[in-house]
PDB file of C-alpha atoms in Angstrom:
ATOM      1  CA  UNK A   1       0.000  -0.051   0.110  1.00 76.00           C
ATOM      2  CA  UNK A   2       1.473   3.273  -1.434  1.00 88.00           C
ATOM      3  CA  UNK A   3      -0.089   6.778  -0.112  1.00 90.00           C
ATOM      4  CA  UNK A   4       1.419   9.878  -2.133  1.00 90.00           C
ATOM      5  CA  UNK A   5       3.751  11.925  -0.377  1.00 88.00           C
ATOM      6  CA  UNK A   6       2.243  15.017  -2.056  1.00 90.00           C
ATOM      7  CA  UNK A   7      -0.796  14.804   0.271  1.00 92.00           C
ATOM      8  CA  UNK A   8      -0.949  17.284   3.350  1.00 92.00           C
ATOM      9  CA  UNK A   9      -0.096  15.432   6.840  1.00 92.00           C
ATOM     10  CA  UNK A  10      -3.601  15.659   7.706  1.00 93.00           C
ATOM     11  CA  UNK A  11      -5.209  14.031   4.838  1.00 94.00           C
ATOM     12  CA  UNK A  12      -2.174  11.024   4.869  1.00 93.00           C
ATOM     13  CA  UNK A  13      -3.118  10.438   8.314  1.00 94.00           C
ATOM     14  CA  UNK A  14      -7.144  10.304   7.271  1.00 94.00           C
ATOM     15  CA  UNK A  15      -6.253   7.818   4.797  1.00 95.00           C
ATOM     16  CA  UNK A  16      -3.815   5.659   6.955  1.00 94.00           C
ATOM     17  CA  UNK A  17      -6.390   5.356   9.670  1.00 94.00           C
ATOM     18  CA  UNK A  18      -8.965   4.155   7.169  1.00 94.00           C
ATOM     19  CA  UNK A  19      -6.518   1.790   5.505  1.00 94.00           C
ATOM     20  CA  UNK A  20      -5.363   0.448   9.026  1.00 94.00           C
ATOM     21  CA  UNK A  21      -9.103   0.017  10.208  1.00 94.00           C
ATOM     22  CA  UNK A  22      -9.950  -2.119   7.273  1.00 93.00           C
ATOM     23  CA  UNK A  23      -6.893  -4.239   7.484  1.00 91.00           C
ATOM     24  CA  UNK A  24      -8.331  -7.461   7.448  1.00 89.00           C
ATOM     25  CA  UNK A  25      -9.492  -6.646   4.257  1.00 88.00           C
ATOM     26  CA  UNK A  26      -5.844  -6.612   2.539  1.00 87.00           C
ATOM     27  CA  UNK A  27      -4.808 -10.370   1.221  1.00 83.00           C
ATOM     28  CA  UNK A  28      -1.103 -11.078   1.464  1.00 80.00           C
ATOM     29  CA  UNK A  29      -1.023 -14.711   0.143  1.00 82.00           C
ATOM     30  CA  UNK A  30      -3.899 -17.117  -1.252  1.00 81.00           C
ATOM     31  CA  UNK A  31      -4.321 -18.192   2.089  1.00 79.00           C
ATOM     32  CA  UNK A  32      -5.656 -14.582   3.645  1.00 78.00           C
ATOM     33  CA  UNK A  33      -8.224 -14.742   0.374  1.00 80.00           C
ATOM     34  CA  UNK A  34     -11.644 -14.887   0.813  1.00 81.00           C
ATOM     35  CA  UNK A  35     -14.159 -17.400  -1.329  1.00 89.00           C
ATOM     36  CA  UNK A  36     -17.330 -15.826  -2.681  1.00 93.00           C
ATOM     37  CA  UNK A  37     -20.467 -17.471  -1.688  1.00 95.00           C
ATOM     38  CA  UNK A  38     -21.255 -19.813  -4.697  1.00 95.00           C
ATOM     39  CA  UNK A  39     -24.743 -18.792  -3.697  1.00 95.00           C
ATOM     40  CA  UNK A  40     -24.169 -15.062  -4.851  1.00 97.00           C
ATOM     41  CA  UNK A  41     -21.854 -15.929  -7.805  1.00 97.00           C
ATOM     42  CA  UNK A  42     -19.857 -18.832  -9.400  1.00 98.00           C
ATOM     43  CA  UNK A  43     -18.525 -19.670 -12.816  1.00 98.00           C
ATOM     44  CA  UNK A  44     -20.503 -22.156 -15.240  1.00 98.00           C
ATOM     45  CA  UNK A  45     -19.034 -23.414 -18.486  1.00 97.00           C
ATOM     46  CA  UNK A  46     -22.379 -24.200 -20.360  1.00 94.00           C
ATOM     47  CA  UNK A  47     -20.458 -26.645 -22.951  1.00 98.00           C
ATOM     48  CA  UNK A  48     -22.438 -27.328 -26.148  1.00 97.00           C
ATOM     49  CA  UNK A  49     -24.331 -30.180 -25.673  1.00 95.00           C
ATOM     50  CA  UNK A  50     -22.964 -31.735 -29.258  1.00 96.00           C
ATOM     51  CA  UNK A  51     -19.139 -30.648 -28.197  1.00 97.00           C
ATOM     52  CA  UNK A  52     -17.081 -33.989 -28.115  1.00 97.00           C
ATOM     53  CA  UNK A  53     -14.747 -33.874 -24.988  1.00 98.00           C
ATOM     54  CA  UNK A  54     -10.756 -33.678 -25.887  1.00 98.00           C
ATOM     55  CA  UNK A  55      -8.270 -34.941 -23.674  1.00 97.00           C
ATOM     56  CA  UNK A  56      -5.080 -33.692 -24.571  1.00 97.00           C
ATOM     57  CA  UNK A  57      -1.860 -35.397 -25.055  1.00 95.00           C
ATOM     58  CA  UNK A  58       0.722 -35.190 -22.473  1.00 94.00           C
ATOM     59  CA  UNK A  59       3.524 -32.865 -23.452  1.00 93.00           C
ATOM     60  CA  UNK A  60       7.290 -33.694 -22.395  1.00 91.00           C
ATOM     61  CA  UNK A  61       8.544 -30.962 -19.948  1.00 89.00           C
ATOM     62  CA  UNK A  62      12.168 -30.483 -18.892  1.00 86.00           C
ATOM     63  CA  UNK A  63      13.535 -31.177 -15.469  1.00 85.00           C
ATOM     64  CA  UNK A  64      13.535 -27.305 -14.557  1.00 89.00           C
ATOM     65  CA  UNK A  65       9.586 -26.943 -15.766  1.00 92.00           C
ATOM     66  CA  UNK A  66       9.045 -30.202 -14.048  1.00 93.00           C
ATOM     67  CA  UNK A  67       9.986 -28.906 -11.095  1.00 94.00           C
ATOM     68  CA  UNK A  68       7.988 -25.588 -11.275  1.00 94.00           C
ATOM     69  CA  UNK A  69       4.780 -27.680 -12.404  1.00 95.00           C
ATOM     70  CA  UNK A  70       5.148 -29.628  -9.425  1.00 95.00           C
ATOM     71  CA  UNK A  71       5.883 -26.608  -6.710  1.00 95.00           C
ATOM     72  CA  UNK A  72       2.998 -24.480  -8.340  1.00 95.00           C
ATOM     73  CA  UNK A  73       0.724 -27.949  -8.088  1.00 97.00           C
ATOM     74  CA  UNK A  74       1.462 -28.623  -4.534  1.00 96.00           C
ATOM     75  CA  UNK A  75       0.950 -24.875  -3.597  1.00 94.00           C
ATOM     76  CA  UNK A  76      -2.455 -24.810  -5.140  1.00 96.00           C
ATOM     77  CA  UNK A  77      -3.711 -27.943  -3.563  1.00 96.00           C
ATOM     78  CA  UNK A  78      -2.064 -26.520   0.113  1.00 95.00           C
ATOM     79  CA  UNK A  79      -4.254 -23.363  -0.576  1.00 93.00           C
ATOM     80  CA  UNK A  80      -7.610 -25.449  -1.808  1.00 94.00           C
ATOM     81  CA  UNK A  81      -7.774 -24.074  -5.522  1.00 96.00           C
ATOM     82  CA  UNK A  82      -7.192 -27.660  -6.923  1.00 98.00           C
ATOM     83  CA  UNK A  83      -7.949 -31.435  -6.038  1.00 98.00           C
ATOM     84  CA  UNK A  84      -6.941 -34.539  -7.631  1.00 98.00           C
ATOM     85  CA  UNK A  85      -9.307 -36.265 -10.218  1.00 97.00           C
ATOM     86  CA  UNK A  86      -8.874 -39.699 -11.212  1.00 93.00           C
ATOM     87  CA  UNK A  87     -11.653 -39.908 -14.281  1.00 91.00           C
ATOM     88  CA  UNK A  88     -12.439 -37.104 -16.513  1.00 94.00           C
ATOM     89  CA  UNK A  89     -13.013 -36.560 -20.402  1.00 95.00           C
ATOM     90  CA  UNK A  90     -11.635 -32.966 -20.419  1.00 98.00           C
ATOM     91  CA  UNK A  91      -8.003 -32.858 -19.980  1.00 98.00           C
ATOM     92  CA  UNK A  92      -5.637 -29.847 -20.730  1.00 98.00           C
ATOM     93  CA  UNK A  93      -1.736 -29.618 -20.621  1.00 98.00           C
ATOM     94  CA  UNK A  94      -0.084 -27.161 -18.308  1.00 96.00           C
ATOM     95  CA  UNK A  95       1.811 -24.076 -19.932  1.00 94.00           C
ATOM     96  CA  UNK A  96       4.654 -22.118 -18.195  1.00 93.00           C
ATOM     97  CA  UNK A  97       5.843 -18.648 -18.873  1.00 90.00           C
ATOM     98  CA  UNK A  98       8.828 -17.435 -17.420  1.00 87.00           C
ATOM     99  CA  UNK A  99       8.417 -13.915 -15.764  1.00 87.00           C
ATOM    100  CA  UNK A 100      10.996 -11.168 -16.014  1.00 87.00           C
ATOM    101  CA  UNK A 101      11.652 -12.130 -12.068  1.00 88.00           C
ATOM    102  CA  UNK A 102      13.074 -15.349 -13.522  1.00 86.00           C
ATOM    103  CA  UNK A 103      10.183 -17.046 -11.545  1.00 88.00           C
ATOM    104  CA  UNK A 104       7.559 -19.541 -13.578  1.00 91.00           C
ATOM    105  CA  UNK A 105       3.691 -18.695 -14.084  1.00 91.00           C
ATOM    106  CA  UNK A 106       1.783 -21.679 -14.354  1.00 94.00           C
ATOM    107  CA  UNK A 107      -1.402 -21.744 -16.890  1.00 93.00           C
ATOM    108  CA  UNK A 108      -3.356 -24.261 -18.220  1.00 97.00           C
ATOM    109  CA  UNK A 109      -4.001 -24.911 -22.366  1.00 97.00           C
ATOM    110  CA  UNK A 110      -7.866 -24.854 -22.412  1.00 98.00           C
ATOM    111  CA  UNK A 111      -8.332 -24.070 -25.971  1.00 98.00           C
ATOM    112  CA  UNK A 112     -10.204 -26.828 -26.545  1.00 98.00           C
ATOM    113  CA  UNK A 113     -12.493 -26.426 -23.639  1.00 98.00           C
ATOM    114  CA  UNK A 114     -12.958 -22.609 -24.567  1.00 98.00           C
ATOM    115  CA  UNK A 115     -13.969 -23.951 -28.284  1.00 98.00           C
ATOM    116  CA  UNK A 116     -16.719 -26.134 -26.835  1.00 98.00           C
ATOM    117  CA  UNK A 117     -18.021 -23.102 -24.713  1.00 98.00           C
ATOM    118  CA  UNK A 118     -20.600 -20.307 -25.915  1.00 97.00           C
ATOM    119  CA  UNK A 119     -19.113 -16.653 -25.584  1.00 97.00           C
ATOM    120  CA  UNK A 120     -20.983 -14.832 -22.459  1.00 97.00           C
ATOM    121  CA  UNK A 121     -21.589 -11.590 -24.142  1.00 95.00           C
ATOM    122  CA  UNK A 122     -21.760  -9.785 -20.506  1.00 96.00           C
ATOM    123  CA  UNK A 123     -20.797  -6.013 -21.352  1.00 94.00           C
ATOM    124  CA  UNK A 124     -17.453  -4.944 -20.306  1.00 92.00           C
ATOM    125  CA  UNK A 125     -16.842  -0.961 -19.385  1.00 91.00           C
ATOM    126  CA  UNK A 126     -15.216   0.874 -22.254  1.00 90.00           C
ATOM    127  CA  UNK A 127     -12.010   2.160 -21.351  1.00 88.00           C
ATOM    128  CA  UNK A 128     -13.038   5.503 -22.883  1.00 89.00           C
ATOM    129  CA  UNK A 129     -15.511   5.933 -20.729  1.00 86.00           C
ATOM    130  CA  UNK A 130     -13.568   4.636 -17.690  1.00 87.00           C
ATOM    131  CA  UNK A 131     -10.891   7.588 -18.170  1.00 86.00           C
ATOM    132  CA  UNK A 132     -13.783  10.095 -18.701  1.00 88.00           C
ATOM    133  CA  UNK A 133     -15.291   8.784 -15.219  1.00 88.00           C
ATOM    134  CA  UNK A 134     -12.023   9.026 -13.446  1.00 88.00           C
ATOM    135  CA  UNK A 135     -10.745  12.556 -14.694  1.00 89.00           C
ATOM    136  CA  UNK A 136     -11.426  15.867 -13.240  1.00 89.00           C
ATOM    137  CA  UNK A 137     -11.096  14.300  -9.539  1.00 93.00           C
ATOM    138  CA  UNK A 138      -8.888  15.414  -6.831  1.00 93.00           C
ATOM    139  CA  UNK A 139      -8.063  12.029  -5.576  1.00 94.00           C
ATOM    140  CA  UNK A 140      -7.797   8.448  -7.082  1.00 95.00           C
ATOM    141  CA  UNK A 141      -6.682   5.561  -5.388  1.00 95.00           C
ATOM    142  CA  UNK A 142      -5.752   2.405  -7.654  1.00 94.00           C
ATOM    143  CA  UNK A 143      -6.681  -1.022  -5.550  1.00 93.00           C
ATOM    144  CA  UNK A 144      -6.204  -4.521  -7.598  1.00 90.00           C
ATOM    145  CA  UNK A 145      -8.218  -7.695  -6.252  1.00 87.00           C
ATOM    146  CA  UNK A 146      -5.543 -10.348  -5.292  1.00 82.00           C
ATOM    147  CA  UNK A 147      -5.961 -13.248  -7.207  1.00 82.00           C
ATOM    148  CA  UNK A 148      -9.164 -12.186  -8.202  1.00 83.00           C
ATOM    149  CA  UNK A 149     -10.482 -14.736 -10.417  1.00 91.00           C
ATOM    150  CA  UNK A 150      -9.953 -17.558  -7.661  1.00 93.00           C
ATOM    151  CA  UNK A 151     -12.238 -16.112  -4.962  1.00 94.00           C
ATOM    152  CA  UNK A 152     -15.167 -16.990  -7.398  1.00 96.00           C
ATOM    153  CA  UNK A 153     -15.810 -20.858  -7.067  1.00 98.00           C
ATOM    154  CA  UNK A 154     -16.454 -23.189  -9.836  1.00 98.00           C
ATOM    155  CA  UNK A 155     -20.340 -24.733 -10.287  1.00 98.00           C
ATOM    156  CA  UNK A 156     -19.470 -27.690  -8.910  1.00 97.00           C
ATOM    157  CA  UNK A 157     -20.648 -30.161 -12.106  1.00 97.00           C
ATOM    158  CA  UNK A 158     -18.455 -28.282 -14.147  1.00 98.00           C
ATOM    159  CA  UNK A 159     -15.187 -28.681 -11.838  1.00 98.00           C
ATOM    160  CA  UNK A 160     -13.988 -31.664 -13.582  1.00 98.00           C
ATOM    161  CA  UNK A 161     -14.039 -30.356 -16.857  1.00 98.00           C
ATOM    162  CA  UNK A 162     -11.210 -27.644 -15.918  1.00 98.00           C
ATOM    163  CA  UNK A 163      -8.773 -30.824 -15.232  1.00 98.00           C
ATOM    164  CA  UNK A 164      -5.213 -30.514 -16.279  1.00 98.00           C
ATOM    165  CA  UNK A 165      -2.350 -33.022 -16.663  1.00 97.00           C
ATOM    166  CA  UNK A 166       1.228 -33.202 -14.758  1.00 96.00           C
ATOM    167  CA  UNK A 167       3.859 -35.938 -14.057  1.00 93.00           C
ATOM    168  CA  UNK A 168       2.461 -36.758 -11.004  1.00 91.00           C
ATOM    169  CA  UNK A 169      -1.085 -36.157 -11.038  1.00 96.00           C
ATOM    170  CA  UNK A 170      -4.423 -35.130 -12.783  1.00 98.00           C
ATOM    171  CA  UNK A 171      -6.212 -31.868 -10.781  1.00 98.00           C
ATOM    172  CA  UNK A 172      -9.369 -29.841 -11.053  1.00 98.00           C
ATOM    173  CA  UNK A 173      -9.879 -26.379 -10.157  1.00 98.00           C
ATOM    174  CA  UNK A 174     -12.169 -25.902  -7.059  1.00 98.00           C
ATOM    175  CA  UNK A 175     -11.972 -22.291  -7.776  1.00 98.00           C
ATOM    176  CA  UNK A 176     -12.154 -20.055 -11.374  1.00 97.00           C
ATOM    177  CA  UNK A 177      -8.811 -20.436 -13.062  1.00 96.00           C
ATOM    178  CA  UNK A 178      -7.085 -18.129 -15.363  1.00 93.00           C
ATOM    179  CA  UNK A 179      -7.481 -19.026 -18.959  1.00 95.00           C
ATOM    180  CA  UNK A 180     -11.394 -19.733 -19.410  1.00 97.00           C
ATOM    181  CA  UNK A 181     -13.101 -18.129 -22.480  1.00 96.00           C
ATOM    182  CA  UNK A 182     -15.842 -15.864 -20.117  1.00 97.00           C
ATOM    183  CA  UNK A 183     -13.857 -15.807 -16.789  1.00 97.00           C
ATOM    184  CA  UNK A 184     -13.360 -11.670 -17.199  1.00 95.00           C
ATOM    185  CA  UNK A 185     -17.534 -11.563 -17.986  1.00 97.00           C
ATOM    186  CA  UNK A 186     -18.075 -13.792 -14.418  1.00 97.00           C
ATOM    187  CA  UNK A 187     -15.715 -11.372 -12.738  1.00 96.00           C
ATOM    188  CA  UNK A 188     -17.159  -8.170 -13.959  1.00 96.00           C
ATOM    189  CA  UNK A 189     -21.070  -9.093 -13.226  1.00 97.00           C
ATOM    190  CA  UNK A 190     -19.617  -9.986  -9.881  1.00 96.00           C
ATOM    191  CA  UNK A 191     -17.887  -6.749  -9.203  1.00 96.00           C
ATOM    192  CA  UNK A 192     -21.252  -4.819 -10.924  1.00 96.00           C
ATOM    193  CA  UNK A 193     -23.441  -6.925  -8.143  1.00 97.00           C
ATOM    194  CA  UNK A 194     -21.143  -5.950  -5.530  1.00 96.00           C
ATOM    195  CA  UNK A 195     -20.309  -2.322  -6.299  1.00 96.00           C
ATOM    196  CA  UNK A 196     -23.515  -0.995  -8.184  1.00 96.00           C
ATOM    197  CA  UNK A 197     -24.510   1.495  -5.903  1.00 96.00           C
ATOM    198  CA  UNK A 198     -20.915   3.189  -6.312  1.00 96.00           C
ATOM    199  CA  UNK A 199     -20.011   2.816 -10.088  1.00 95.00           C
ATOM    200  CA  UNK A 200     -19.983   6.017 -11.693  1.00 93.00           C
ATOM    201  CA  UNK A 201     -20.500   7.893  -8.743  1.00 94.00           C
ATOM    202  CA  UNK A 202     -17.171   7.560  -6.441  1.00 95.00           C
ATOM    203  CA  UNK A 203     -15.772   4.184  -8.192  1.00 96.00           C
ATOM    204  CA  UNK A 204     -14.770   2.905 -11.453  1.00 95.00           C
ATOM    205  CA  UNK A 205     -14.272  -0.876 -12.020  1.00 95.00           C
ATOM    206  CA  UNK A 206     -12.553  -2.657 -14.839  1.00 93.00           C
ATOM    207  CA  UNK A 207     -12.951  -6.883 -13.949  1.00 92.00           C
ATOM    208  CA  UNK A 208     -10.177  -7.083 -10.918  1.00 89.00           C
ATOM    209  CA  UNK A 209      -9.041  -3.166 -11.297  1.00 91.00           C
ATOM    210  CA  UNK A 210     -10.521  -0.533  -9.375  1.00 93.00           C
ATOM    211  CA  UNK A 211     -10.650   2.975  -8.987  1.00 95.00           C
ATOM    212  CA  UNK A 212     -12.054   5.652  -5.895  1.00 96.00           C
ATOM    213  CA  UNK A 213     -12.645   8.974  -6.981  1.00 96.00           C
ATOM    214  CA  UNK A 214     -13.250  11.888  -5.193  1.00 95.00           C
ATOM    215  CA  UNK A 215     -14.071  15.197  -6.222  1.00 92.00           C
ATOM    216  CA  UNK A 216     -13.254  17.244  -3.074  1.00 92.00           C
ATOM    217  CA  UNK A 217      -9.972  15.320  -1.790  1.00 90.00           C
ATOM    218  CA  UNK A 218     -11.344  15.930   2.019  1.00 91.00           C
ATOM    219  CA  UNK A 219     -13.857  13.302   1.186  1.00 94.00           C
ATOM    220  CA  UNK A 220     -11.442  10.563   0.256  1.00 96.00           C
ATOM    221  CA  UNK A 221     -11.457   8.865   3.132  1.00 95.00           C
ATOM    222  CA  UNK A 222     -15.172   8.617   3.279  1.00 95.00           C
ATOM    223  CA  UNK A 223     -15.452   7.201  -0.260  1.00 96.00           C
ATOM    224  CA  UNK A 224     -13.055   4.498   0.555  1.00 95.00           C
ATOM    225  CA  UNK A 225     -14.511   3.474   3.908  1.00 95.00           C
ATOM    226  CA  UNK A 226     -17.819   3.076   1.901  1.00 96.00           C
ATOM    227  CA  UNK A 227     -15.732   0.909  -0.645  1.00 95.00           C
ATOM    228  CA  UNK A 228     -14.265  -1.244   1.975  1.00 94.00           C
ATOM    229  CA  UNK A 229     -18.041  -1.655   3.288  1.00 89.00           C
TER     230      UNK A 229
END
């Protein structure tokens, strides 16, 4: 959390007090991250009835990548994001992408599964509208949802369709993973439901990125408090 040094000491203190008061809402690891009640929203795949399941052939991976997949899979297991699965008709390969930091980012190749799912045409906000909506305000606070997609549960009958293959076992997701065709639409729908009374007034949202905006700087702590509530 960073607060601009250009703010007055009084205003900085107001913001610090509000942030500390709501410290329990900040996640520093996946363990701290709450799950959204599935009765409120969950992710459904809606696979076409005529679609034929595809079990991808396992791709060969080198030693470093194999260890990275094992490490990432064990971490996902430990935080309850995935579970082992034995019988599945849909099966996808893991894809590893090396970050600029040198660490590996693990994704799943859901190309075949995505082709079998219809597009969710839920409207995402226009970038131009978001920029216009945030301009002309005295203060802006930018927030990012920690591992936001993984806060949404999969619809239980669809969990097994997210299965992926590793050298050690096959797993499927309890939570909505990155890479699914309509994940962004599901997350935007969630945010619109949660913040519908604030969006356009003192807040703008694009999927898992949020901006709290205030016309008068002195009211910014109040607007943050409303968002936290």
